């Protein structure tokens, strides 16, 4: 149904469409061809301050249009690319294009809020990740302070000593760190407080169940926990006014979701960045 509206390229994709991406071999070849032929694109989803509805930051989200299959959802191919290692190449491409875009917008005179980039666990653990990151920023003269790295709860908290040192080093370079999909993992309070993260993102699964009182109490607990550790709380997947009002009343800081904005093309994101 999204397809028929003709503006769907950046939206989520139907299950039915997903079925067409058949075997693992197909998918792997597809990703390789997409890397070689520059078929990946980026979308940008704004995040808003719940207090005054101002633009707080935006998240970079990868998009893939397969010539035959049509759009393939990242929730399908990112876990797959994570399993076969192609995520490292995909991750480089995302970093590069996001930084190039940041530079273009900045040269155009736009003031850009924090740009959040998803970093997959394998990418984070890959050899030379920090150098790739810093070199890409340098190429496009993007300061580390402009970037927030979104790392899933599992990756951030199941840390080895090396992983923890890397995260601390990234923090020292000036990057902000957000714990993505929070509430789905099994992190302990002590693990959480040992991380230099400034943001917790409440997983969409909880937000979508607002009106369900057990989910509501989880959200309240996450907000209280995050705030007590000095973190800002982002709710992802905010789709209704009721959800937004609930989150705002509970003191959540930032909201991201279809109720505010779908992920946007670069062109539309640019308009969203224009001063009023
Ligand atoms: P995520 O990082 O948790 O990103 C948020 C996802 O929620 C995005 O899905 C976004 O389009 C979707 N979303 C936002 N608001 C709403 C809403 O109101 N309702 C619903 N139903 N969905 C909403 P998307 O773009 O399909 O990405 C899925 C996941 O794929 C991401 O989850 C992230 O884990 C991964 N991903 C996407 N882009 C990248 C990337 O560039 N690199 C890496 N490593 N992972 C990525
Ligand atoms: Mg994310
Ligand atoms: Mg998330
Ligand atoms: Mg999520």
PDB file of C-alpha atoms and ligand atoms in Angstrom:
ATOM      1  CA  UNK A   1       0.000   0.000   0.000  1.00  0.00           C
ATOM      2  CA  UNK A   2       2.960   2.274   0.696  1.00  0.00           C
ATOM      3  CA  UNK A   3       4.222   1.489  -2.782  1.00  0.00           C
ATOM      4  CA  UNK A   4       1.130   2.793  -4.502  1.00  0.00           C
ATOM      5  CA  UNK A   5       1.579   6.167  -2.902  1.00  0.00           C
ATOM      6  CA  UNK A   6       4.662   6.687  -4.999  1.00  0.00           C
ATOM      7  CA  UNK A   7       6.675   8.325  -2.270  1.00  0.00           C
ATOM      8  CA  UNK A   8       7.541   5.179  -0.494  1.00  0.00           C
ATOM      9  CA  UNK A   9      11.211   4.738  -1.298  1.00  0.00           C
ATOM     10  CA  UNK A  10      12.291   5.573   2.207  1.00  0.00           C
ATOM     11  CA  UNK A  11       9.544   3.944   4.182  1.00  0.00           C
ATOM     12  CA  UNK A  12       9.376   0.536   5.673  1.00  0.00           C
ATOM     13  CA  UNK A  13       8.652  -2.267   3.322  1.00  0.00           C
ATOM     14  CA  UNK A  14       5.944  -4.870   3.217  1.00  0.00           C
ATOM     15  CA  UNK A  15       6.483  -8.475   4.179  1.00  0.00           C
ATOM     16  CA  UNK A  16       5.254  -9.530   0.768  1.00  0.00           C
ATOM     17  CA  UNK A  17       8.023  -7.599  -0.915  1.00  0.00           C
ATOM     18  CA  UNK A  18      10.536  -9.101   1.460  1.00  0.00           C
ATOM     19  CA  UNK A  19       9.620 -12.602   0.338  1.00  0.00           C
ATOM     20  CA  UNK A  20      11.147 -11.877  -3.035  1.00  0.00           C
ATOM     21  CA  UNK A  21      14.616 -11.723  -1.568  1.00  0.00           C
ATOM     22  CA  UNK A  22      15.001 -15.453  -1.545  1.00  0.00           C
ATOM     23  CA  UNK A  23      18.136 -17.353  -0.673  1.00  0.00           C
ATOM     24  CA  UNK A  24      21.136 -16.295   1.341  1.00  0.00           C
ATOM     25  CA  UNK A  25      23.242 -16.662  -1.806  1.00  0.00           C
ATOM     26  CA  UNK A  26      20.931 -14.308  -3.705  1.00  0.00           C
ATOM     27  CA  UNK A  27      21.099 -11.823  -0.918  1.00  0.00           C
ATOM     28  CA  UNK A  28      24.867 -11.950  -0.671  1.00  0.00           C
ATOM     29  CA  UNK A  29      25.332 -11.502  -4.401  1.00  0.00           C
ATOM     30  CA  UNK A  30      22.781  -8.715  -4.300  1.00  0.00           C
ATOM     31  CA  UNK A  31      24.705  -6.872  -1.603  1.00  0.00           C
ATOM     32  CA  UNK A  32      27.985  -7.265  -3.484  1.00  0.00           C
ATOM     33  CA  UNK A  33      26.432  -5.923  -6.674  1.00  0.00           C
ATOM     34  CA  UNK A  34      24.850  -3.074  -4.765  1.00  0.00           C
ATOM     35  CA  UNK A  35      28.240  -2.168  -3.272  1.00  0.00           C
ATOM     36  CA  UNK A  36      29.895  -2.311  -6.703  1.00  0.00           C
ATOM     37  CA  UNK A  37      27.159  -0.406  -8.478  1.00  0.00           C
ATOM     38  CA  UNK A  38      26.479   2.215  -5.841  1.00  0.00           C
ATOM     39  CA  UNK A  39      22.889   1.169  -5.238  1.00  0.00           C
ATOM     40  CA  UNK A  40      22.751   2.004  -1.538  1.00  0.00           C
ATOM     41  CA  UNK A  41      21.272   5.324  -0.512  1.00  0.00           C
ATOM     42  CA  UNK A  42      20.833   7.096   2.792  1.00  0.00           C
ATOM     43  CA  UNK A  43      17.694   8.374   4.442  1.00  0.00           C
ATOM     44  CA  UNK A  44      17.603  10.782   7.367  1.00  0.00           C
ATOM     45  CA  UNK A  45      15.070  10.693  10.166  1.00  0.00           C
ATOM     46  CA  UNK A  46      14.687  13.762  12.384  1.00  0.00           C
ATOM     47  CA  UNK A  47      14.451  13.528  16.176  1.00  0.00           C
ATOM     48  CA  UNK A  48      12.595  16.206  18.070  1.00  0.00           C
ATOM     49  CA  UNK A  49      12.807  17.620  21.571  1.00  0.00           C
ATOM     50  CA  UNK A  50       9.599  16.702  23.363  1.00  0.00           C
ATOM     51  CA  UNK A  51       9.709  19.908  25.377  1.00  0.00           C
ATOM     52  CA  UNK A  52       9.499  22.387  22.507  1.00  0.00           C
ATOM     53  CA  UNK A  53       9.276  20.312  19.300  1.00  0.00           C
ATOM     54  CA  UNK A  54      12.606  21.671  18.069  1.00  0.00           C
ATOM     55  CA  UNK A  55      14.830  19.519  15.865  1.00  0.00           C
ATOM     56  CA  UNK A  56      17.335  17.840  18.153  1.00  0.00           C
ATOM     57  CA  UNK A  57      19.272  15.563  15.797  1.00  0.00           C
ATOM     58  CA  UNK A  58      18.700  13.114  12.986  1.00  0.00           C
ATOM     59  CA  UNK A  59      19.528   9.475  12.320  1.00  0.00           C
ATOM     60  CA  UNK A  60      21.183   8.183   9.168  1.00  0.00           C
ATOM     61  CA  UNK A  61      19.424   5.055   7.821  1.00  0.00           C
ATOM     62  CA  UNK A  62      20.588   2.995   4.881  1.00  0.00           C
ATOM     63  CA  UNK A  63      18.280   2.235   1.959  1.00  0.00           C
ATOM     64  CA  UNK A  64      18.656  -0.358  -0.765  1.00  0.00           C
ATOM     65  CA  UNK A  65      16.710  -0.467  -3.999  1.00  0.00           C
ATOM     66  CA  UNK A  66      17.314  -3.717  -5.769  1.00  0.00           C
ATOM     67  CA  UNK A  67      16.687  -3.422  -9.527  1.00  0.00           C
ATOM     68  CA  UNK A  68      14.429  -6.485  -9.490  1.00  0.00           C
ATOM     69  CA  UNK A  69      13.345  -6.967  -5.871  1.00  0.00           C
ATOM     70  CA  UNK A  70      12.641  -3.313  -5.230  1.00  0.00           C
ATOM     71  CA  UNK A  71      13.397  -1.918  -1.792  1.00  0.00           C
ATOM     72  CA  UNK A  72      14.968  -4.347   0.676  1.00  0.00           C
ATOM     73  CA  UNK A  73      14.581  -3.436   4.335  1.00  0.00           C
ATOM     74  CA  UNK A  74      17.727  -2.952   6.415  1.00  0.00           C
ATOM     75  CA  UNK A  75      16.203  -5.091   9.142  1.00  0.00           C
ATOM     76  CA  UNK A  76      16.483  -7.910   6.599  1.00  0.00           C
ATOM     77  CA  UNK A  77      19.898  -7.301   5.050  1.00  0.00           C
ATOM     78  CA  UNK A  78      21.850  -5.659   7.897  1.00  0.00           C
ATOM     79  CA  UNK A  79      21.688  -8.740  10.159  1.00  0.00           C
ATOM     80  CA  UNK A  80      22.638 -10.815   7.121  1.00  0.00           C
ATOM     81  CA  UNK A  81      25.564  -8.526   6.245  1.00  0.00           C
ATOM     82  CA  UNK A  82      26.549  -8.721   9.877  1.00  0.00           C
ATOM     83  CA  UNK A  83      26.686 -12.497   9.666  1.00  0.00           C
ATOM     84  CA  UNK A  84      28.770 -12.660   6.474  1.00  0.00           C
ATOM     85  CA  UNK A  85      31.024  -9.700   7.203  1.00  0.00           C
ATOM     86  CA  UNK A  86      29.827  -7.445   4.378  1.00  0.00           C
ATOM     87  CA  UNK A  87      28.645  -5.008   7.044  1.00  0.00           C
ATOM     88  CA  UNK A  88      32.197  -3.683   7.271  1.00  0.00           C
ATOM     89  CA  UNK A  89      32.080  -2.450   3.668  1.00  0.00           C
ATOM     90  CA  UNK A  90      28.507  -1.261   4.016  1.00  0.00           C
ATOM     91  CA  UNK A  91      29.447   0.604   7.165  1.00  0.00           C
ATOM     92  CA  UNK A  92      32.297   2.402   5.425  1.00  0.00           C
ATOM     93  CA  UNK A  93      30.019   3.451   2.646  1.00  0.00           C
ATOM     94  CA  UNK A  94      27.446   4.810   5.107  1.00  0.00           C
ATOM     95  CA  UNK A  95      30.108   6.761   6.996  1.00  0.00           C
ATOM     96  CA  UNK A  96      31.503   8.223   3.833  1.00  0.00           C
ATOM     97  CA  UNK A  97      28.196   9.260   2.311  1.00  0.00           C
ATOM     98  CA  UNK A  98      26.887  10.660   5.600  1.00  0.00           C
ATOM     99  CA  UNK A  99      30.037  12.753   6.067  1.00  0.00           C
ATOM    100  CA  UNK A 100      29.967  13.903   2.441  1.00  0.00           C
ATOM    101  CA  UNK A 101      26.361  14.998   2.902  1.00  0.00           C
ATOM    102  CA  UNK A 102      27.158  16.724   6.184  1.00  0.00           C
ATOM    103  CA  UNK A 103      29.903  18.701   4.412  1.00  0.00           C
ATOM    104  CA  UNK A 104      27.614  19.628   1.513  1.00  0.00           C
ATOM    105  CA  UNK A 105      24.892  20.909   3.844  1.00  0.00           C
ATOM    106  CA  UNK A 106      27.402  22.784   5.964  1.00  0.00           C
ATOM    107  CA  UNK A 107      28.963  24.438   2.902  1.00  0.00           C
ATOM    108  CA  UNK A 108      25.462  25.430   1.881  1.00  0.00           C
ATOM    109  CA  UNK A 109      25.264  27.365   5.142  1.00  0.00           C
ATOM    110  CA  UNK A 110      22.970  25.067   7.083  1.00  0.00           C
ATOM    111  CA  UNK A 111      23.397  24.603  10.789  1.00  0.00           C
ATOM    112  CA  UNK A 112      23.311  20.879  11.366  1.00  0.00           C
ATOM    113  CA  UNK A 113      22.259  19.251  14.622  1.00  0.00           C
ATOM    114  CA  UNK A 114      23.961  16.080  15.796  1.00  0.00           C
ATOM    115  CA  UNK A 115      24.047  13.415  13.111  1.00  0.00           C
ATOM    116  CA  UNK A 116      23.515   9.903  14.467  1.00  0.00           C
ATOM    117  CA  UNK A 117      25.078   6.979  12.631  1.00  0.00           C
ATOM    118  CA  UNK A 118      24.348   3.310  13.380  1.00  0.00           C
ATOM    119  CA  UNK A 119      27.431   1.230  14.003  1.00  0.00           C
ATOM    120  CA  UNK A 120      26.912  -2.511  13.936  1.00  0.00           C
ATOM    121  CA  UNK A 121      28.659  -4.742  16.492  1.00  0.00           C
ATOM    122  CA  UNK A 122      30.891  -6.393  13.897  1.00  0.00           C
ATOM    123  CA  UNK A 123      31.813  -3.058  12.365  1.00  0.00           C
ATOM    124  CA  UNK A 124      32.765  -1.729  15.783  1.00  0.00           C
ATOM    125  CA  UNK A 125      34.920  -4.796  16.400  1.00  0.00           C
ATOM    126  CA  UNK A 126      36.479  -4.742  12.931  1.00  0.00           C
ATOM    127  CA  UNK A 127      40.162  -4.094  12.544  1.00  0.00           C
ATOM    128  CA  UNK A 128      40.986  -0.429  12.072  1.00  0.00           C
ATOM    129  CA  UNK A 129      37.448   0.799  12.696  1.00  0.00           C
ATOM    130  CA  UNK A 130      38.601   3.853  14.617  1.00  0.00           C
ATOM    131  CA  UNK A 131      41.087   4.832  11.898  1.00  0.00           C
ATOM    132  CA  UNK A 132      38.495   4.453   9.165  1.00  0.00           C
ATOM    133  CA  UNK A 133      36.101   6.581  11.158  1.00  0.00           C
ATOM    134  CA  UNK A 134      38.624   9.316  11.901  1.00  0.00           C
ATOM    135  CA  UNK A 135      39.994   9.339   8.351  1.00  0.00           C
ATOM    136  CA  UNK A 136      36.528   9.674   6.874  1.00  0.00           C
ATOM    137  CA  UNK A 137      35.728  12.580   9.147  1.00  0.00           C
ATOM    138  CA  UNK A 138      39.024  14.193   8.234  1.00  0.00           C
ATOM    139  CA  UNK A 139      38.389  13.820   4.503  1.00  0.00           C
ATOM    140  CA  UNK A 140      35.195  15.823   4.801  1.00  0.00           C
ATOM    141  CA  UNK A 141      36.299  18.076   7.676  1.00  0.00           C
ATOM    142  CA  UNK A 142      33.570  16.875   9.995  1.00  0.00           C
ATOM    143  CA  UNK A 143      34.289  17.310  13.708  1.00  0.00           C
ATOM    144  CA  UNK A 144      33.748  14.251  15.908  1.00  0.00           C
ATOM    145  CA  UNK A 145      31.501  16.388  18.099  1.00  0.00           C
ATOM    146  CA  UNK A 146      29.008  16.524  15.203  1.00  0.00           C
ATOM    147  CA  UNK A 147      28.507  12.774  15.305  1.00  0.00           C
ATOM    148  CA  UNK A 148      26.623  10.457  17.626  1.00  0.00           C
ATOM    149  CA  UNK A 149      27.400   6.763  17.262  1.00  0.00           C
ATOM    150  CA  UNK A 150      24.367   4.533  17.830  1.00  0.00           C
ATOM    151  CA  UNK A 151      25.434   1.194  19.187  1.00  0.00           C
ATOM    152  CA  UNK A 152      22.919  -1.474  20.137  1.00  0.00           C
ATOM    153  CA  UNK A 153      22.622  -2.438  23.755  1.00  0.00           C
ATOM    154  CA  UNK A 154      24.073  -5.869  23.071  1.00  0.00           C
ATOM    155  CA  UNK A 155      27.173  -4.536  21.315  1.00  0.00           C
ATOM    156  CA  UNK A 156      27.799  -1.753  23.786  1.00  0.00           C
ATOM    157  CA  UNK A 157      27.397  -3.825  26.898  1.00  0.00           C
ATOM    158  CA  UNK A 158      28.632  -7.289  26.071  1.00  0.00           C
ATOM    159  CA  UNK A 159      31.998  -5.625  25.926  1.00  0.00           C
ATOM    160  CA  UNK A 160      35.355  -7.216  26.112  1.00  0.00           C
ATOM    161  CA  UNK A 161      38.215  -5.194  27.512  1.00  0.00           C
ATOM    162  CA  UNK A 162      39.263  -4.179  23.970  1.00  0.00           C
ATOM    163  CA  UNK A 163      35.751  -3.132  23.080  1.00  0.00           C
ATOM    164  CA  UNK A 164      35.467  -1.027  26.213  1.00  0.00           C
ATOM    165  CA  UNK A 165      38.807   0.665  25.516  1.00  0.00           C
ATOM    166  CA  UNK A 166      37.684   1.452  21.992  1.00  0.00           C
ATOM    167  CA  UNK A 167      34.434   2.957  23.228  1.00  0.00           C
ATOM    168  CA  UNK A 168      36.327   5.093  25.735  1.00  0.00           C
ATOM    169  CA  UNK A 169      38.782   6.167  23.023  1.00  0.00           C
ATOM    170  CA  UNK A 170      35.921   7.187  20.747  1.00  0.00           C
ATOM    171  CA  UNK A 171      34.440   9.190  23.575  1.00  0.00           C
ATOM    172  CA  UNK A 172      37.803  10.891  24.097  1.00  0.00           C
ATOM    173  CA  UNK A 173      37.871  11.800  20.401  1.00  0.00           C
ATOM    174  CA  UNK A 174      34.658  13.746  20.985  1.00  0.00           C
ATOM    175  CA  UNK A 175      31.990  11.421  19.621  1.00  0.00           C
ATOM    176  CA  UNK A 176      28.703  11.099  21.464  1.00  0.00           C
ATOM    177  CA  UNK A 177      27.472   7.619  22.142  1.00  0.00           C
ATOM    178  CA  UNK A 178      23.881   6.392  22.141  1.00  0.00           C
ATOM    179  CA  UNK A 179      22.723   2.971  23.297  1.00  0.00           C
ATOM    180  CA  UNK A 180      20.268   1.828  20.621  1.00  0.00           C
ATOM    181  CA  UNK A 181      17.285  -0.487  21.060  1.00  0.00           C
ATOM    182  CA  UNK A 182      17.588  -0.263  24.820  1.00  0.00           C
ATOM    183  CA  UNK A 183      15.450  -2.632  26.845  1.00  0.00           C
ATOM    184  CA  UNK A 184      15.918  -5.589  24.536  1.00  0.00           C
ATOM    185  CA  UNK A 185      19.248  -6.727  25.980  1.00  0.00           C
ATOM    186  CA  UNK A 186      20.319  -7.836  29.390  1.00  0.00           C
ATOM    187  CA  UNK A 187      22.641  -5.148  30.599  1.00  0.00           C
ATOM    188  CA  UNK A 188      23.283  -4.612  34.249  1.00  0.00           C
ATOM    189  CA  UNK A 189      23.203  -1.297  35.970  1.00  0.00           C
ATOM    190  CA  UNK A 190      26.927  -1.402  36.631  1.00  0.00           C
ATOM    191  CA  UNK A 191      27.706  -2.117  32.978  1.00  0.00           C
ATOM    192  CA  UNK A 192      25.492   0.720  31.905  1.00  0.00           C
ATOM    193  CA  UNK A 193      27.027   3.207  34.319  1.00  0.00           C
ATOM    194  CA  UNK A 194      30.541   2.298  33.174  1.00  0.00           C
ATOM    195  CA  UNK A 195      29.817   3.396  29.606  1.00  0.00           C
ATOM    196  CA  UNK A 196      30.417   6.981  28.487  1.00  0.00           C
ATOM    197  CA  UNK A 197      27.050   7.098  26.719  1.00  0.00           C
ATOM    198  CA  UNK A 198      25.013  10.284  26.737  1.00  0.00           C
ATOM    199  CA  UNK A 199      21.815   8.868  25.243  1.00  0.00           C
ATOM    200  CA  UNK A 200      19.538   5.875  25.715  1.00  0.00           C
ATOM    201  CA  UNK A 201      17.146   4.979  22.919  1.00  0.00           C
ATOM    202  CA  UNK A 202      14.071   3.112  24.107  1.00  0.00           C
ATOM    203  CA  UNK A 203      13.312   0.318  21.691  1.00  0.00           C
ATOM    204  CA  UNK A 204      10.275   0.716  19.473  1.00  0.00           C
ATOM    205  CA  UNK A 205       8.822  -2.520  20.841  1.00  0.00           C
ATOM    206  CA  UNK A 206       8.027  -0.743  24.129  1.00  0.00           C
ATOM    207  CA  UNK A 207       6.757   2.433  22.537  1.00  0.00           C
ATOM    208  CA  UNK A 208       4.394   0.535  20.252  1.00  0.00           C
ATOM    209  CA  UNK A 209       2.791  -1.071  23.315  1.00  0.00           C
ATOM    210  CA  UNK A 210       1.949   2.135  25.117  1.00  0.00           C
ATOM    211  CA  UNK A 211      -1.550   1.615  26.625  1.00  0.00           C
ATOM    212  CA  UNK A 212      -0.246  -1.769  27.724  1.00  0.00           C
ATOM    213  CA  UNK A 213       0.555  -1.083  31.367  1.00  0.00           C
ATOM    214  CA  UNK A 214       3.510  -3.485  31.627  1.00  0.00           C
ATOM    215  CA  UNK A 215       5.190  -1.763  28.721  1.00  0.00           C
ATOM    216  CA  UNK A 216       4.424   1.593  30.269  1.00  0.00           C
ATOM    217  CA  UNK A 217       6.177   0.659  33.476  1.00  0.00           C
ATOM    218  CA  UNK A 218       9.240  -0.533  31.541  1.00  0.00           C
ATOM    219  CA  UNK A 219       9.390   2.823  29.777  1.00  0.00           C
ATOM    220  CA  UNK A 220       9.064   4.696  33.059  1.00  0.00           C
ATOM    221  CA  UNK A 221      11.834   2.573  34.554  1.00  0.00           C
ATOM    222  CA  UNK A 222      14.152   3.209  31.583  1.00  0.00           C
ATOM    223  CA  UNK A 223      13.556   6.956  31.774  1.00  0.00           C
ATOM    224  CA  UNK A 224      14.282   7.006  35.506  1.00  0.00           C
ATOM    225  CA  UNK A 225      17.358   4.824  35.094  1.00  0.00           C
ATOM    226  CA  UNK A 226      18.763   6.855  32.196  1.00  0.00           C
ATOM    227  CA  UNK A 227      18.166  10.162  33.921  1.00  0.00           C
ATOM    228  CA  UNK A 228      19.789   8.945  37.111  1.00  0.00           C
ATOM    229  CA  UNK A 229      22.896   8.198  35.028  1.00  0.00           C
ATOM    230  CA  UNK A 230      22.745  11.667  33.460  1.00  0.00           C
ATOM    231  CA  UNK A 231      21.592  10.424  30.077  1.00  0.00           C
ATOM    232  CA  UNK A 232      19.077  11.849  27.634  1.00  0.00           C
ATOM    233  CA  UNK A 233      16.255   9.516  26.657  1.00  0.00           C
ATOM    234  CA  UNK A 234      15.089   9.068  23.081  1.00  0.00           C
ATOM    235  CA  UNK A 235      11.941   7.115  22.257  1.00  0.00           C
ATOM    236  CA  UNK A 236      12.005   5.474  18.835  1.00  0.00           C
ATOM    237  CA  UNK A 237       8.984   4.510  16.776  1.00  0.00           C
ATOM    238  CA  UNK A 238       6.616   7.189  18.056  1.00  0.00           C
ATOM    239  CA  UNK A 239       3.600   6.801  15.788  1.00  0.00           C
ATOM    240  CA  UNK A 240       0.698   8.362  17.653  1.00  0.00           C
ATOM    241  CA  UNK A 241      -0.151  11.471  19.588  1.00  0.00           C
ATOM    242  CA  UNK A 242      -1.092   9.287  22.540  1.00  0.00           C
ATOM    243  CA  UNK A 243       2.391   7.783  22.604  1.00  0.00           C
ATOM    244  CA  UNK A 244       3.949  11.192  22.307  1.00  0.00           C
ATOM    245  CA  UNK A 245       1.864  12.625  25.140  1.00  0.00           C
ATOM    246  CA  UNK A 246       2.607   9.660  27.360  1.00  0.00           C
ATOM    247  CA  UNK A 247       6.362   9.964  26.758  1.00  0.00           C
ATOM    248  CA  UNK A 248       6.318  13.698  27.285  1.00  0.00           C
ATOM    249  CA  UNK A 249       4.422  13.327  30.561  1.00  0.00           C
ATOM    250  CA  UNK A 250       6.905  10.757  31.772  1.00  0.00           C
ATOM    251  CA  UNK A 251       9.802  13.118  31.152  1.00  0.00           C
ATOM    252  CA  UNK A 252      11.263  11.479  28.041  1.00  0.00           C
ATOM    253  CA  UNK A 253      13.502  14.022  26.308  1.00  0.00           C
ATOM    254  CA  UNK A 254      13.442  13.239  22.608  1.00  0.00           C
ATOM    255  CA  UNK A 255      11.131  11.484  20.160  1.00  0.00           C
ATOM    256  CA  UNK A 256      11.693   9.904  16.780  1.00  0.00           C
ATOM    257  CA  UNK A 257       8.995   8.283  14.704  1.00  0.00           C
ATOM    258  CA  UNK A 258       6.417   8.478  11.985  1.00  0.00           C
ATOM    259  CA  UNK A 259       4.205  10.773  14.040  1.00  0.00           C
ATOM    260  CA  UNK A 260       6.905  13.420  13.646  1.00  0.00           C
ATOM    261  CA  UNK A 261       8.557  12.410  10.427  1.00  0.00           C
ATOM    262  CA  UNK A 262       9.344   9.381   8.333  1.00  0.00           C
ATOM    263  CA  UNK A 263      12.948   8.911   7.229  1.00  0.00           C
ATOM    264  CA  UNK A 264      13.552  11.556   4.549  1.00  0.00           C
ATOM    265  CA  UNK A 265      15.515  11.768   1.331  1.00  0.00           C
ATOM    266  CA  UNK A 266      18.557  14.061   1.438  1.00  0.00           C
ATOM    267  CA  UNK A 267      16.567  16.689  -0.412  1.00  0.00           C
ATOM    268  CA  UNK A 268      13.725  16.672   2.113  1.00  0.00           C
ATOM    269  CA  UNK A 269      16.126  16.549   5.041  1.00  0.00           C
ATOM    270  CA  UNK A 270      17.819  19.623   3.642  1.00  0.00           C
ATOM    271  CA  UNK A 271      14.472  21.434   3.686  1.00  0.00           C
ATOM    272  CA  UNK A 272      13.921  20.311   7.267  1.00  0.00           C
ATOM    273  CA  UNK A 273      17.276  21.878   8.144  1.00  0.00           C
ATOM    274  CA  UNK A 274      16.430  25.236   6.631  1.00  0.00           C
ATOM    275  CA  UNK A 275      15.776  27.904   9.238  1.00  0.00           C
ATOM    276  CA  UNK A 276      12.090  28.903   9.523  1.00  0.00           C
TER     277      UNK A 276
HETATM  278  P1  LIG B   1      17.315   1.369  14.345  1.00  0.00           P
HETATM  279  O1  LIG B   1      18.703   1.899  14.370  1.00  0.00           O
HETATM  280  O2  LIG B   1      16.659   1.105  15.640  1.00  0.00           O
HETATM  281  O3  LIG B   1      16.522   2.440  13.476  1.00  0.00           O
HETATM  282  C1  LIG B   1      15.187   2.796  13.668  1.00  0.00           C
HETATM  283  C2  LIG B   1      14.280   2.054  12.739  1.00  0.00           C
HETATM  284  O4  LIG B   1      12.936   2.326  13.065  1.00  0.00           O
HETATM  285  C3  LIG B   1      14.408   2.464  11.262  1.00  0.00           C
HETATM  286  O5  LIG B   1      14.120   1.312  10.504  1.00  0.00           O
HETATM  287  C4  LIG B   1      13.289   3.478  11.102  1.00  0.00           C
HETATM  288  O6  LIG B   1      12.873   3.654   9.771  1.00  0.00           O
HETATM  289  C5  LIG B   1      12.234   2.819  11.933  1.00  0.00           C
HETATM  290  N1  LIG B   1      11.231   3.743  12.403  1.00  0.00           N
HETATM  291  C6  LIG B   1      11.385   5.026  12.769  1.00  0.00           C
HETATM  292  N2  LIG B   1      10.240   5.546  13.206  1.00  0.00           N
HETATM  293  C7  LIG B   1       9.318   4.563  13.128  1.00  0.00           C
HETATM  294  C8  LIG B   1       7.917   4.488  13.434  1.00  0.00           C
HETATM  295  O7  LIG B   1       7.288   5.437  13.900  1.00  0.00           O
HETATM  296  N3  LIG B   1       7.301   3.302  13.222  1.00  0.00           N
HETATM  297  C9  LIG B   1       7.954   2.220  12.710  1.00  0.00           C
HETATM  298  N4  LIG B   1       7.249   1.111  12.509  1.00  0.00           N
HETATM  299  N5  LIG B   1       9.268   2.267  12.405  1.00  0.00           N
HETATM  300  C10 LIG B   1       9.941   3.418  12.619  1.00  0.00           C
HETATM  301  P2  LIG B   1      14.988   0.891   9.257  1.00  0.00           P
HETATM  302  O8  LIG B   1      15.469   2.109   8.550  1.00  0.00           O
HETATM  303  O9  LIG B   1      14.204  -0.111   8.514  1.00  0.00           O
HETATM  304  O10 LIG B   1      16.262   0.218   9.921  1.00  0.00           O
HETATM  305  C11 LIG B   1      16.136  -0.937  10.693  1.00  0.00           C
HETATM  306  C12 LIG B   1      17.407  -1.218  11.434  1.00  0.00           C
HETATM  307  O11 LIG B   1      18.459  -1.517  10.512  1.00  0.00           O
HETATM  308  C13 LIG B   1      17.919  -0.048  12.255  1.00  0.00           C
HETATM  309  O12 LIG B   1      17.247   0.019  13.481  1.00  0.00           O
HETATM  310  C14 LIG B   1      19.370  -0.426  12.394  1.00  0.00           C
HETATM  311  O13 LIG B   1      19.548  -1.375  13.393  1.00  0.00           O
HETATM  312  C15 LIG B   1      19.659  -1.043  11.059  1.00  0.00           C
HETATM  313  N6  LIG B   1      20.250  -0.020  10.181  1.00  0.00           N
HETATM  314  C16 LIG B   1      19.667   0.876   9.377  1.00  0.00           C
HETATM  315  N7  LIG B   1      20.587   1.636   8.741  1.00  0.00           N
HETATM  316  C17 LIG B   1      21.790   1.202   9.178  1.00  0.00           C
HETATM  317  C18 LIG B   1      23.153   1.580   8.888  1.00  0.00           C
HETATM  318  O14 LIG B   1      23.441   2.515   8.133  1.00  0.00           O
HETATM  319  N8  LIG B   1      24.139   0.862   9.518  1.00  0.00           N
HETATM  320  C19 LIG B   1      23.854  -0.150  10.379  1.00  0.00           C
HETATM  321  N9  LIG B   1      24.868  -0.778  10.971  1.00  0.00           N
HETATM  322  N10 LIG B   1      22.601  -0.506  10.673  1.00  0.00           N
HETATM  323  C20 LIG B   1      21.575   0.154  10.086  1.00  0.00           C
HETATM  324 MG1  LIG B   2      19.593   3.420  15.371  1.00  0.00          MG
HETATM  325 MG1  LIG B   3      16.943   2.026  17.397  1.00  0.00          MG
HETATM  326 MG1  LIG B   4      15.127  -0.360  16.928  1.00  0.00          MG
END
